[in-house]
Amino acid sequence: MAALQSFLVCLIFAFAVILIPTSTSAKLSADFYHKVCPKALPIIRAVVKRAIIRERRMGASLLRLHFHDCFVNGCDGSVLLDDTANFTGEKTAFPNLNSIRGFDVVDEIKATVDKYCKPGVVSCADILAVAARDSVQILGGRSFYYKVLLGRRDARNTTKNDANINLPPPFFSFAQLLSNFQSHGLDLKDLVVLSGGHSIGLARCSSFRARIYNDTNINQSFAASLKQGCPANGGDNNTAPLDSTPAKFDTVYYKALLNSKGLLHSDQELFKGNGSYSDKLVRYYSYHSGHFAKDFGTSMIKMGNMKPLIGKAGEVRLNCRKIN
Ligand code: HEM
Ligand SMILES: *[C@@H]1O[C@H](CO)[C@@H](O)[C@H](O)[C@H]1NC(C)=O
Ligand SMILES: *[C@@H]1O[C@H](CO)[C@@H](O)[C@H](O)[C@H]1NC(C)=O
Ligand SMILES: *[C@@H]1O[C@H](CO)[C@@H](O)[C@H](O)[C@H]1NC(C)=O
Ligand SMILES: *[C@@H]1O[C@H](CO)[C@@H](O)[C@H](O)[C@H]1NC(C)=O
Ligand SMILES: *[C@@H]1O[C@H](CO)[C@@H](O)[C@H](O)[C@H]1NC(C)=O
Ligand SMILES: *[C@@H]1O[C@H](CO)[C@@H](O)[C@H](O)[C@H]1NC(C)=O
């Protein structure tokens, strides 16, 4: 009897040893700050809301920051690091230069959160994940709410080259976009769903010039009106909205693709009108906004799970722009 008992105890213990580490390691959780900083999420939301009221575009800029963070070495706050004498960070990489924005708002969020909680509790990587969700929800409505998983820590290094290699440029073909997403553990559906991020925000002339002057699968009157603000030469920084409702998170982006009115070459690559699976998804989301909202949340969570630093890896930065 005693032998059986100790055998069972051993068995249970063995299971515990196997189960405990796997169930507590390498996992983000929705309630990560519940005890250590219960006000973190409401504070982030309030600052994001204020920033969007100041400037509607800021919601788009914050969403893009999280995307660019995650695609370069995982969601680790690396995009926020300023260049130093020791390394050149991501901010001057081609996809970010003169384009990525929102850093002042992230600083404002960080300062406010750290005033209410102890400094060094809420990571910059988590701030980006929450600010992206809040932006989408504020500009898209309740149906765009999803639970953000938390517990990421911040990177202590990065390189400009990592950003150049990992972020997809707007001249990519469908095959190149897909292979880029797959290299990050995302699939075709994630590509189509997450590109719906282009429902909000603006792009510079230099990002869509080749499309409006050279692409053939573009509505000609749409192209003609864009050329007025984007000459063949010069005006690189002039902007145009990514869809016709750039301050509303909605399915107008997909409707535009059906009409050859995608602004970026990469956008229109998702819909060629030949019945591909990508075509079918674009058409589906163009009129199923509830499904778009649900799937967007699912894919954002998947993107947010990319290679996070967890446990003792990395650090929680005190200033999002530099390592401690
Ligand atoms: C599929 C591959 C993607 C490509 C090639 C791409 C490319 C671009 C480009 C070229 C711009 C304009 C930048 C400029 O001219 O300054 C842009 C803007 C933007 N992108 Fe993407 N993007 C992609 C995916 C995504 C994803 C997955 C998201 C988020 C889920 C996203 C969110 C945004 C937002 C919100 C803006 C507007 C930012 C603002 O107005 O400040 N993009 N993207
Ligand atoms: C650069 O690296 C050196 C040695 O690791 C360190 O002492 C110095 O503080 C770093 N400088 C900056 C600006 O981070
Ligand atoms: C575009 O804007 C950036 C600043 O955001 C500036 O440095 C650059 O010179 C501008 N380029 C042109 C062509 O105006
Ligand atoms: C950052 O540092 C770690 C450990 O020193 C190293 O393994 C990793 O490759 C570095 N990453 C980058 C982007 O330099
Ligand atoms: C259009 O294509 C031609 C030929 O490939 C190229 O020389 C030209 O630079 C392109 N124009 C733009 C605006 O990209
Ligand atoms: C292009 O867009 C214009 C304006 O929305 C529309 O009137 C026209 O029918 C479209 N052209 C084609 C070929 O779909
Ligand atoms: C649709 O066109 C693209 C290229 O334009 C091609 O790669 C794809 O195989 C086509 N799909 C179908 C279902 O014809």
GROMACS .gro file of C-alpha atoms and ligand atoms in nm:
model
  451
    1MET     CA    1   0.000   0.000   0.000
    2ALA     CA    2   0.275   0.239   0.107
    3ALA     CA    3   0.470   0.139  -0.200
    4LEU     CA    4   0.172   0.213  -0.423
    5GLN     CA    5   0.122   0.543  -0.247
    6SER     CA    6   0.478   0.655  -0.294
    7PHE     CA    7   0.465   0.532  -0.651
    8LEU     CA    8   0.160   0.750  -0.709
    9VAL     CA    9   0.324   1.045  -0.538
   10CYS     CA   10   0.626   0.997  -0.759
   11LEU     CA   11   0.404   0.976  -1.063
   12ILE     CA   12   0.220   1.295  -0.972
   13PHE     CA   13   0.549   1.466  -0.899
   14ALA     CA   14   0.692   1.353  -1.230
   15PHE     CA   15   0.386   1.490  -1.409
   16ALA     CA   16   0.417   1.817  -1.219
   17VAL     CA   17   0.780   1.852  -1.321
   18ILE     CA   18   0.681   1.794  -1.681
   19LEU     CA   19   0.371   2.013  -1.675
   20ILE     CA   20   0.464   2.314  -1.462
   21PRO     CA   21   0.750   2.449  -1.673
   22THR     CA   22   0.559   2.407  -1.999
   23SER     CA   23   0.248   2.571  -1.861
   24THR     CA   24   0.425   2.874  -1.714
   25SER     CA   25   0.699   2.945  -1.967
   26ALA     CA   26   0.687   3.128  -2.298
   27LYS     CA   27   0.325   3.235  -2.261
   28LEU     CA   28   0.164   3.574  -2.263
   29SER     CA   29  -0.155   3.626  -2.063
   30ALA     CA   30  -0.442   3.872  -2.066
   31ASP     CA   31  -0.423   3.932  -1.688
   32PHE     CA   32  -0.047   3.992  -1.668
   33TYR     CA   33  -0.086   4.341  -1.511
   34HIS     CA   34  -0.398   4.273  -1.303
   35LYS     CA   35  -0.204   4.255  -0.977
   36VAL     CA   36   0.114   4.449  -1.052
   37CYS     CA   37  -0.048   4.744  -1.227
   38PRO     CA   38  -0.427   4.719  -1.239
   39LYS     CA   39  -0.465   5.064  -1.396
   40ALA     CA   40  -0.222   4.999  -1.682
   41LEU     CA   41  -0.480   4.919  -1.949
   42PRO     CA   42  -0.730   5.197  -1.869
   43ILE     CA   43  -0.443   5.447  -1.859
   44ILE     CA   44  -0.306   5.339  -2.196
   45ARG     CA   45  -0.653   5.361  -2.344
   46ALA     CA   46  -0.713   5.708  -2.204
   47VAL     CA   47  -0.387   5.846  -2.345
   48VAL     CA   48  -0.451   5.681  -2.683
   49LYS     CA   49  -0.800   5.827  -2.690
   50ARG     CA   50  -0.667   6.175  -2.611
   51ALA     CA   51  -0.403   6.143  -2.884
   52ILE     CA   52  -0.662   6.034  -3.142
   53ILE     CA   53  -0.889   6.325  -3.053
   54ARG     CA   54  -0.590   6.556  -3.107
   55GLU     CA   55  -0.516   6.392  -3.442
   56ARG     CA   56  -0.726   6.111  -3.594
   57ARG     CA   57  -0.433   5.973  -3.792
   58MET     CA   58  -0.249   5.885  -3.472
   59GLY     CA   59  -0.458   5.568  -3.436
   60ALA     CA   60  -0.321   5.446  -3.768
   61SER     CA   61   0.032   5.540  -3.674
   62LEU     CA   62   0.010   5.348  -3.346
   63LEU     CA   63  -0.131   5.038  -3.518
   64ARG     CA   64   0.155   5.043  -3.767
   65LEU     CA   65   0.413   5.079  -3.487
   66HIS     CA   66   0.302   4.748  -3.334
   67PHE     CA   67   0.316   4.577  -3.676
   68HIS     CA   68   0.666   4.709  -3.746
   69ASP     CA   69   0.774   4.612  -3.395
   70CYS     CA   70   0.652   4.253  -3.426
   71PHE     CA   71   0.793   4.188  -3.774
   72VAL     CA   72   1.148   4.273  -3.664
   73ASN     CA   73   1.283   4.016  -3.416
   74GLY     CA   74   0.940   3.971  -3.260
   75CYS     CA   75   0.724   4.208  -3.052
   76ASP     CA   76   0.999   4.343  -2.829
   77GLY     CA   77   0.975   4.722  -2.845
   78SER     CA   78   1.284   4.729  -3.069
   79VAL     CA   79   1.129   4.976  -3.314
   80LEU     CA   80   1.123   5.240  -3.038
   81LEU     CA   81   1.500   5.245  -2.978
   82ASP     CA   82   1.678   5.561  -3.088
   83ASP     CA   83   2.013   5.529  -3.262
   84THR     CA   84   2.310   5.556  -3.027
   85ALA     CA   85   2.685   5.574  -3.066
   86ASN     CA   86   2.684   5.194  -3.026
   87PHE     CA   87   2.423   5.086  -3.274
   88THR     CA   88   2.199   5.208  -3.555
   89GLY     CA   89   1.842   5.105  -3.482
   90GLU     CA   90   1.535   5.053  -3.696
   91LYS     CA   91   1.409   5.409  -3.729
   92THR     CA   92   1.622   5.492  -4.033
   93ALA     CA   93   1.558   5.162  -4.212
   94PHE     CA   94   1.393   5.213  -4.553
   95PRO     CA   95   1.034   5.117  -4.452
   96ASN     CA   96   1.049   5.344  -4.144
   97LEU     CA   97   1.244   5.649  -4.259
   98ASN     CA   98   1.028   5.967  -4.281
   99SER     CA   99   0.727   5.744  -4.234
  100ILE     CA  100   0.685   5.575  -3.899
  101ARG     CA  101   0.538   5.801  -3.631
  102GLY     CA  102   0.374   5.807  -3.289
  103PHE     CA  103   0.687   5.798  -3.073
  104ASP     CA  104   0.583   6.104  -2.870
  105VAL     CA  105   0.250   5.941  -2.786
  106VAL     CA  106   0.429   5.623  -2.675
  107ASP     CA  107   0.649   5.839  -2.448
  108GLU     CA  108   0.336   6.004  -2.309
  109ILE     CA  109   0.174   5.665  -2.241
  110LYS     CA  110   0.489   5.534  -2.076
  111ALA     CA  111   0.526   5.841  -1.851
  112THR     CA  112   0.161   5.823  -1.746
  113VAL     CA  113   0.166   5.449  -1.676
  114ASP     CA  114   0.489   5.474  -1.480
  115LYS     CA  115   0.344   5.755  -1.268
  116TYR     CA  116   0.056   5.532  -1.154
  117CYS     CA  117   0.252   5.207  -1.130
  118LYS     CA  118   0.611   5.151  -1.030
  119PRO     CA  119   0.853   5.241  -1.309
  120GLY     CA  120   0.983   4.938  -1.489
  121VAL     CA  121   0.664   4.731  -1.462
  122VAL     CA  122   0.482   4.786  -1.791
  123SER     CA  123   0.698   4.710  -2.095
  124CYS     CA  124   0.716   4.925  -2.406
  125ALA     CA  125   0.639   4.620  -2.622
  126ASP     CA  126   0.313   4.564  -2.432
  127ILE     CA  127   0.226   4.935  -2.458
  128LEU     CA  128   0.249   4.905  -2.838
  129ALA     CA  129   0.025   4.596  -2.841
  130VAL     CA  130  -0.241   4.762  -2.625
  131ALA     CA  131  -0.223   5.097  -2.805
  132ALA     CA  132  -0.274   4.919  -3.139
  133ARG     CA  133  -0.585   4.740  -3.012
  134ASP     CA  134  -0.726   5.056  -2.853
  135SER     CA  135  -0.669   5.252  -3.174
  136VAL     CA  136  -0.852   4.995  -3.383
  137GLN     CA  137  -1.139   4.986  -3.139
  138ILE     CA  138  -1.168   5.364  -3.103
  139LEU     CA  139  -1.173   5.406  -3.482
  140GLY     CA  140  -1.373   5.092  -3.559
  141GLY     CA  141  -1.620   5.047  -3.276
  142ARG     CA  142  -1.699   4.781  -3.018
  143SER     CA  143  -1.688   4.485  -3.254
  144PHE     CA  144  -1.316   4.546  -3.303
  145TYR     CA  145  -1.236   4.480  -2.938
  146TYR     CA  146  -1.012   4.183  -2.868
  147LYS     CA  147  -0.819   4.073  -2.559
  148VAL     CA  148  -0.452   4.162  -2.583
  149LEU     CA  149  -0.214   3.905  -2.439
  150LEU     CA  150   0.058   4.062  -2.223
  151GLY     CA  151   0.388   3.997  -2.051
  152ARG     CA  152   0.632   4.089  -2.327
  153ARG     CA  153   0.964   4.236  -2.227
  154ASP     CA  154   1.181   4.483  -2.415
  155ALA     CA  155   1.479   4.414  -2.635
  156ARG     CA  156   1.828   4.535  -2.550
  157ASN     CA  157   1.950   4.548  -2.907
  158THR     CA  158   1.840   4.560  -3.269
  159THR     CA  159   1.977   4.660  -3.606
  160LYS     CA  160   1.863   4.872  -3.897
  161ASN     CA  161   1.934   4.577  -4.125
  162ASP     CA  162   1.687   4.355  -3.938
  163ALA     CA  163   1.412   4.604  -4.027
  164ASN     CA  164   1.520   4.629  -4.391
  165ILE     CA  165   1.516   4.251  -4.427
  166ASN     CA  166   1.194   4.172  -4.241
  167LEU     CA  167   0.943   4.443  -4.330
  168PRO     CA  168   0.757   4.396  -4.660
  169PRO     CA  169   0.789   4.688  -4.908
  170PRO     CA  170   0.487   4.812  -5.108
  171PHE     CA  171   0.628   4.693  -5.442
  172PHE     CA  172   0.618   4.326  -5.337
  173SER     CA  173   0.421   4.080  -5.550
  174PHE     CA  174   0.158   3.855  -5.397
  175ALA     CA  175   0.406   3.565  -5.382
  176GLN     CA  176   0.664   3.782  -5.207
  177LEU     CA  177   0.410   3.916  -4.956
  178LEU     CA  178   0.294   3.565  -4.877
  179SER     CA  179   0.644   3.432  -4.834
  180ASN     CA  180   0.731   3.729  -4.609
  181PHE     CA  181   0.429   3.659  -4.388
  182GLN     CA  182   0.504   3.287  -4.381
  183SER     CA  183   0.859   3.363  -4.267
  184HIS     CA  184   0.694   3.522  -3.962
  185GLY     CA  185   0.469   3.223  -3.895
  186LEU     CA  186   0.163   3.389  -4.051
  187ASP     CA  187  -0.047   3.248  -4.335
  188LEU     CA  188  -0.241   3.370  -4.638
  189LYS     CA  189  -0.549   3.449  -4.434
  190ASP     CA  190  -0.342   3.651  -4.185
  191LEU     CA  191  -0.194   3.841  -4.480
  192VAL     CA  192  -0.535   3.938  -4.616
  193VAL     CA  193  -0.684   4.010  -4.274
  194LEU     CA  194  -0.394   4.212  -4.136
  195SER     CA  195  -0.361   4.412  -4.458
  196GLY     CA  196  -0.704   4.539  -4.353
  197GLY     CA  197  -0.495   4.760  -4.123
  198HIS     CA  198  -0.480   4.979  -4.432
  199SER     CA  199  -0.840   5.070  -4.362
  200ILE     CA  200  -0.689   5.364  -4.171
  201GLY     CA  201  -0.406   5.609  -4.226
  202LEU     CA  202  -0.208   5.763  -4.506
  203ALA     CA  203   0.078   5.679  -4.738
  204ARG     CA  204   0.338   5.902  -4.902
  205CYS     CA  205   0.358   5.960  -5.274
  206SER     CA  206   0.691   5.774  -5.283
  207SER     CA  207   0.508   5.462  -5.161
  208PHE     CA  208   0.246   5.459  -5.440
  209ARG     CA  209   0.401   5.654  -5.731
  210ALA     CA  210   0.502   5.344  -5.925
  211ARG     CA  211   0.150   5.204  -5.883
  212ILE     CA  212  -0.039   5.508  -6.011
  213TYR     CA  213   0.197   5.569  -6.306
  214ASN     CA  214   0.277   5.213  -6.412
  215ASP     CA  215   0.032   4.954  -6.282
  216THR     CA  216  -0.242   4.842  -6.520
  217ASN     CA  217  -0.484   4.693  -6.266
  218ILE     CA  218  -0.583   5.036  -6.135
  219ASN     CA  219  -0.899   5.236  -6.199
  220GLN     CA  220  -0.786   5.509  -6.438
  221SER     CA  221  -0.985   5.797  -6.293
  222PHE     CA  222  -0.864   5.695  -5.946
  223ALA     CA  223  -0.504   5.701  -6.073
  224ALA     CA  224  -0.558   6.035  -6.247
  225SER     CA  225  -0.686   6.205  -5.934
  226LEU     CA  226  -0.394   6.071  -5.729
  227LYS     CA  227  -0.143   6.203  -5.983
  228GLN     CA  228  -0.253   6.557  -5.900
  229GLY     CA  229  -0.102   6.524  -5.554
  230CYS     CA  230   0.179   6.291  -5.655
  231PRO     CA  231   0.376   6.414  -5.955
  232ALA     CA  232   0.609   6.183  -6.149
  233ASN     CA  233   0.898   6.375  -5.995
  234GLY     CA  234   0.907   6.545  -5.654
  235GLY     CA  235   0.644   6.569  -5.383
  236ASP     CA  236   0.770   6.248  -5.222
  237ASN     CA  237   0.617   6.340  -4.886
  238ASN     CA  238   0.272   6.431  -5.017
  239THR     CA  239   0.019   6.194  -4.869
  240ALA     CA  240  -0.301   6.020  -4.978
  241PRO     CA  241  -0.544   5.813  -4.770
  242LEU     CA  242  -0.504   5.432  -4.784
  243ASP     CA  243  -0.880   5.404  -4.838
  244SER     CA  244  -1.158   5.660  -4.879
  245THR     CA  245  -1.239   5.651  -4.504
  246PRO     CA  246  -0.890   5.677  -4.350
  247ALA     CA  247  -1.015   5.771  -4.002
  248LYS     CA  248  -1.266   5.483  -3.978
  249PHE     CA  249  -1.164   5.123  -3.924
  250ASP     CA  250  -1.405   4.945  -4.160
  251THR     CA  251  -1.427   4.722  -4.470
  252VAL     CA  252  -1.411   5.004  -4.726
  253TYR     CA  253  -1.048   4.901  -4.789
  254TYR     CA  254  -1.166   4.562  -4.924
  255LYS     CA  255  -1.446   4.719  -5.127
  256ALA     CA  256  -1.185   4.943  -5.291
  257LEU     CA  257  -0.973   4.642  -5.389
  258LEU     CA  258  -1.272   4.491  -5.570
  259ASN     CA  259  -1.283   4.811  -5.780
  260SER     CA  260  -0.907   4.829  -5.854
  261LYS     CA  261  -0.875   5.119  -5.615
  262GLY     CA  262  -0.610   4.986  -5.380
  263LEU     CA  263  -0.360   5.265  -5.311
  264LEU     CA  264  -0.049   5.051  -5.275
  265HIS     CA  265   0.069   4.797  -5.528
  266SER     CA  266   0.085   4.546  -5.240
  267ASP     CA  267  -0.280   4.616  -5.154
  268GLN     CA  268  -0.405   4.541  -5.505
  269GLU     CA  269  -0.191   4.225  -5.517
  270LEU     CA  270  -0.444   4.073  -5.277
  271PHE     CA  271  -0.722   4.101  -5.536
  272LYS     CA  272  -0.661   4.022  -5.902
  273GLY     CA  273  -1.016   3.920  -5.989
  274ASN     CA  274  -0.926   3.571  -6.107
  275GLY     CA  275  -1.089   3.370  -5.831
  276SER     CA  276  -0.782   3.293  -5.621
  277TYR     CA  277  -0.828   3.215  -5.251
  278SER     CA  278  -0.695   3.562  -5.171
  279ASP     CA  279  -0.960   3.712  -5.405
  280LYS     CA  280  -1.229   3.516  -5.225
  281LEU     CA  281  -1.117   3.642  -4.884
  282VAL     CA  282  -1.110   4.004  -5.002
  283ARG     CA  283  -1.459   3.971  -5.146
  284TYR     CA  284  -1.583   3.799  -4.830
  285TYR     CA  285  -1.447   4.065  -4.594
  286SER     CA  286  -1.577   4.344  -4.817
  287TYR     CA  287  -1.930   4.260  -4.711
  288HIS     CA  288  -1.891   4.067  -4.383
  289SER     CA  289  -1.770   4.334  -4.147
  290GLY     CA  290  -1.848   4.128  -3.837
  291HIS     CA  291  -1.627   3.847  -3.960
  292PHE     CA  292  -1.355   4.092  -4.053
  293ALA     CA  293  -1.363   4.234  -3.700
  294LYS     CA  294  -1.342   3.890  -3.541
  295ASP     CA  295  -1.070   3.760  -3.772
  296PHE     CA  296  -0.869   4.081  -3.738
  297GLY     CA  297  -0.853   4.032  -3.361
  298THR     CA  298  -0.748   3.669  -3.406
  299SER     CA  299  -0.469   3.756  -3.647
  300MET     CA  300  -0.352   4.050  -3.432
  301ILE     CA  301  -0.318   3.815  -3.135
  302LYS     CA  302  -0.125   3.573  -3.355
  303MET     CA  303   0.104   3.855  -3.473
  304GLY     CA  304   0.141   3.971  -3.112
  305ASN     CA  305   0.269   3.627  -3.014
  306MET     CA  306   0.567   3.650  -3.245
  307LYS     CA  307   0.886   3.570  -3.051
  308PRO     CA  308   0.811   3.771  -2.737
  309LEU     CA  309   1.082   3.809  -2.473
  310ILE     CA  310   0.942   3.647  -2.159
  311GLY     CA  311   1.037   3.585  -1.799
  312LYS     CA  312   1.390   3.710  -1.742
  313ALA     CA  313   1.477   3.770  -2.107
  314GLY     CA  314   1.537   4.130  -2.210
  315GLU     CA  315   1.426   4.401  -1.969
  316VAL     CA  316   1.140   4.639  -1.895
  317ARG     CA  317   1.269   4.970  -2.023
  318LEU     CA  318   1.238   5.286  -1.815
  319ASN     CA  319   1.251   5.500  -2.128
  320CYS     CA  320   1.110   5.340  -2.442
  321ARG     CA  321   1.372   5.511  -2.657
  322LYS     CA  322   1.678   5.358  -2.491
  323ILE     CA  323   1.796   5.049  -2.309
  324ASN     CA  324   1.829   5.074  -1.929
  325HEM     C1  325   0.117   4.336  -4.618
  325HEM     C2  326   0.226   4.405  -4.619
  325HEM     C3  327   0.232   4.552  -4.591
  325HEM     C4  328   0.294   4.645  -4.666
  325HEM     C5  329   0.372   4.620  -4.793
  325HEM     C6  330   0.271   4.772  -4.604
  325HEM     C7  331   0.320   4.892  -4.650
  325HEM     C8  332   0.283   5.016  -4.603
  325HEM     C9  333   0.324   5.140  -4.659
  325HEM    C10  334   0.419   5.157  -4.777
  325HEM    C11  335   0.262   5.239  -4.590
  325HEM    C12  336   0.276   5.390  -4.615
  325HEM    C13  337   0.402   5.440  -4.551
  325HEM    C14  338   0.439   5.579  -4.598
  325HEM     O1  339   0.430   5.605  -4.717
  325HEM     O2  340   0.477   5.660  -4.513
  325HEM    C15  341   0.183   5.177  -4.488
  325HEM    C16  342   0.106   5.245  -4.397
  325HEM    C17  343   0.034   5.185  -4.298
  325HEM     N1  344   0.034   5.051  -4.268
  325HEM    FE1  345   0.111   4.902  -4.381
  325HEM     N2  346   0.195   4.754  -4.493
  325HEM    C18  347   0.168   4.621  -4.481
  325HEM    C19  348   0.098   4.561  -4.378
  325HEM    C20  349   0.042   4.628  -4.272
  325HEM    C21  350  -0.014   4.565  -4.156
  325HEM    C22  351  -0.014   4.414  -4.130
  325HEM    C23  352  -0.063   4.665  -4.076
  325HEM    C24  353  -0.132   4.655  -3.943
  325HEM    C25  354  -0.203   4.552  -3.904
  325HEM    C26  355  -0.037   4.789  -4.144
  325HEM    C27  356  -0.076   4.912  -4.097
  325HEM    C28  357  -0.050   5.032  -4.162
  325HEM    C29  358  -0.109   5.157  -4.122
  325HEM    C30  359  -0.212   5.177  -4.013
  325HEM    C31  360  -0.055   5.255  -4.207
  325HEM    C32  361  -0.083   5.406  -4.201
  325HEM    C33  362   0.009   5.468  -4.097
  325HEM    C34  363  -0.008   5.617  -4.077
  325HEM     O3  364  -0.096   5.680  -4.135
  325HEM     O4  365   0.073   5.671  -3.998
  325HEM     N3  366   0.029   4.764  -4.260
  325HEM     N4  367   0.198   5.041  -4.497
  326LIG     C1  368   2.800   5.203  -2.555
  326LIG     O1  369   2.856   5.084  -2.505
  326LIG     C2  370   2.945   5.103  -2.398
  326LIG     C3  371   3.010   4.970  -2.361
  326LIG     O2  372   2.913   4.867  -2.353
  326LIG     C4  373   2.867   5.164  -2.281
  326LIG     O3  374   2.952   5.187  -2.171
  326LIG     C5  375   2.805   5.296  -2.326
  326LIG     O4  376   2.725   5.347  -2.223
  326LIG     C6  377   2.722   5.275  -2.451
  326LIG     N1  378   2.678   5.404  -2.502
  326LIG     C7  379   2.552   5.430  -2.527
  326LIG     C8  380   2.522   5.564  -2.581
  326LIG     O5  381   2.462   5.347  -2.511
  327LIG     C1  382   1.029   6.454  -4.641
  327LIG     O1  383   1.014   6.477  -4.503
  327LIG     C2  384   1.131   6.450  -4.426
  327LIG     C3  385   1.100   6.476  -4.282
  327LIG     O2  386   0.994   6.393  -4.240
  327LIG     C4  387   1.244   6.539  -4.473
  327LIG     O3  388   1.360   6.507  -4.403
  327LIG     C5  389   1.268   6.515  -4.622
  327LIG     O4  390   1.366   6.603  -4.669
  327LIG     C6  391   1.139   6.538  -4.699
  327LIG     N1  392   1.162   6.504  -4.840
  327LIG     C7  393   1.120   6.579  -4.938
  327LIG     C8  394   1.149   6.531  -5.075
  327LIG     O5  395   1.059   6.683  -4.920
  328LIG     C1  396   2.101   4.069  -2.954
  328LIG     O1  397   2.184   4.012  -2.857
  328LIG     C2  398   2.167   3.876  -2.842
  328LIG     C3  399   2.250   3.828  -2.727
  328LIG     O2  400   2.363   3.908  -2.710
  328LIG     C4  401   2.204   3.805  -2.972
  328LIG     O3  402   2.183   3.668  -2.960
  328LIG     C5  403   2.117   3.859  -3.082
  328LIG     O4  404   2.153   3.804  -3.204
  328LIG     C6  405   2.126   4.008  -3.089
  328LIG     N1  406   2.028   4.056  -3.183
  328LIG     C7  407   2.051   4.155  -3.268
  328LIG     C8  408   1.940   4.196  -3.352
  328LIG     O5  409   2.160   4.209  -3.276
  329LIG     C1  410   0.755   5.296  -6.475
  329LIG     O1  411   0.821   5.189  -6.544
  329LIG     C2  412   0.930   5.233  -6.623
  329LIG     C3  413   0.979   5.114  -6.701
  329LIG     O2  414   0.997   5.003  -6.618
  329LIG     C4  415   1.037   5.292  -6.532
  329LIG     O3  416   1.147   5.336  -6.606
  329LIG     C5  417   0.977   5.407  -6.454
  329LIG     O4  418   1.072   5.457  -6.362
  329LIG     C6  419   0.852   5.367  -6.380
  329LIG     N1  420   0.787   5.483  -6.323
  329LIG     C7  421   0.763   5.495  -6.194
  329LIG     C8  422   0.696   5.621  -6.150
  329LIG     O5  423   0.792   5.408  -6.112
  330LIG     C1  424  -1.341   5.404  -6.206
  330LIG     O1  425  -1.389   5.482  -6.100
  330LIG     C2  426  -1.485   5.580  -6.143
  330LIG     C3  427  -1.513   5.673  -6.026
  330LIG     O2  428  -1.547   5.602  -5.910
  330LIG     C4  429  -1.609   5.508  -6.195
  330LIG     O3  430  -1.706   5.600  -6.237
  330LIG     C5  431  -1.567   5.420  -6.311
  330LIG     O4  432  -1.676   5.343  -6.356
  330LIG     C6  433  -1.453   5.327  -6.274
  330LIG     N1  434  -1.400   5.263  -6.393
  330LIG     C7  435  -1.401   5.132  -6.411
  330LIG     C8  436  -1.341   5.081  -6.537
  330LIG     O5  437  -1.445   5.054  -6.327
  331LIG     C1  438  -0.451   3.449  -6.029
  331LIG     O1  439  -0.346   3.529  -6.083
  331LIG     C2  440  -0.221   3.516  -6.016
  331LIG     C3  441  -0.118   3.607  -6.080
  331LIG     O2  442  -0.172   3.714  -6.146
  331LIG     C4  443  -0.174   3.372  -6.023
  331LIG     O3  444  -0.053   3.359  -5.950
  331LIG     C5  445  -0.278   3.281  -5.963
  331LIG     O4  446  -0.239   3.147  -5.979
  331LIG     C6  447  -0.413   3.302  -6.032
  331LIG     N1  448  -0.512   3.222  -5.961
  331LIG     C7  449  -0.610   3.158  -6.023
  331LIG     C8  450  -0.707   3.081  -5.937
  331LIG     O5  451  -0.621   3.162  -6.143
   0.00000   0.00000   0.00000
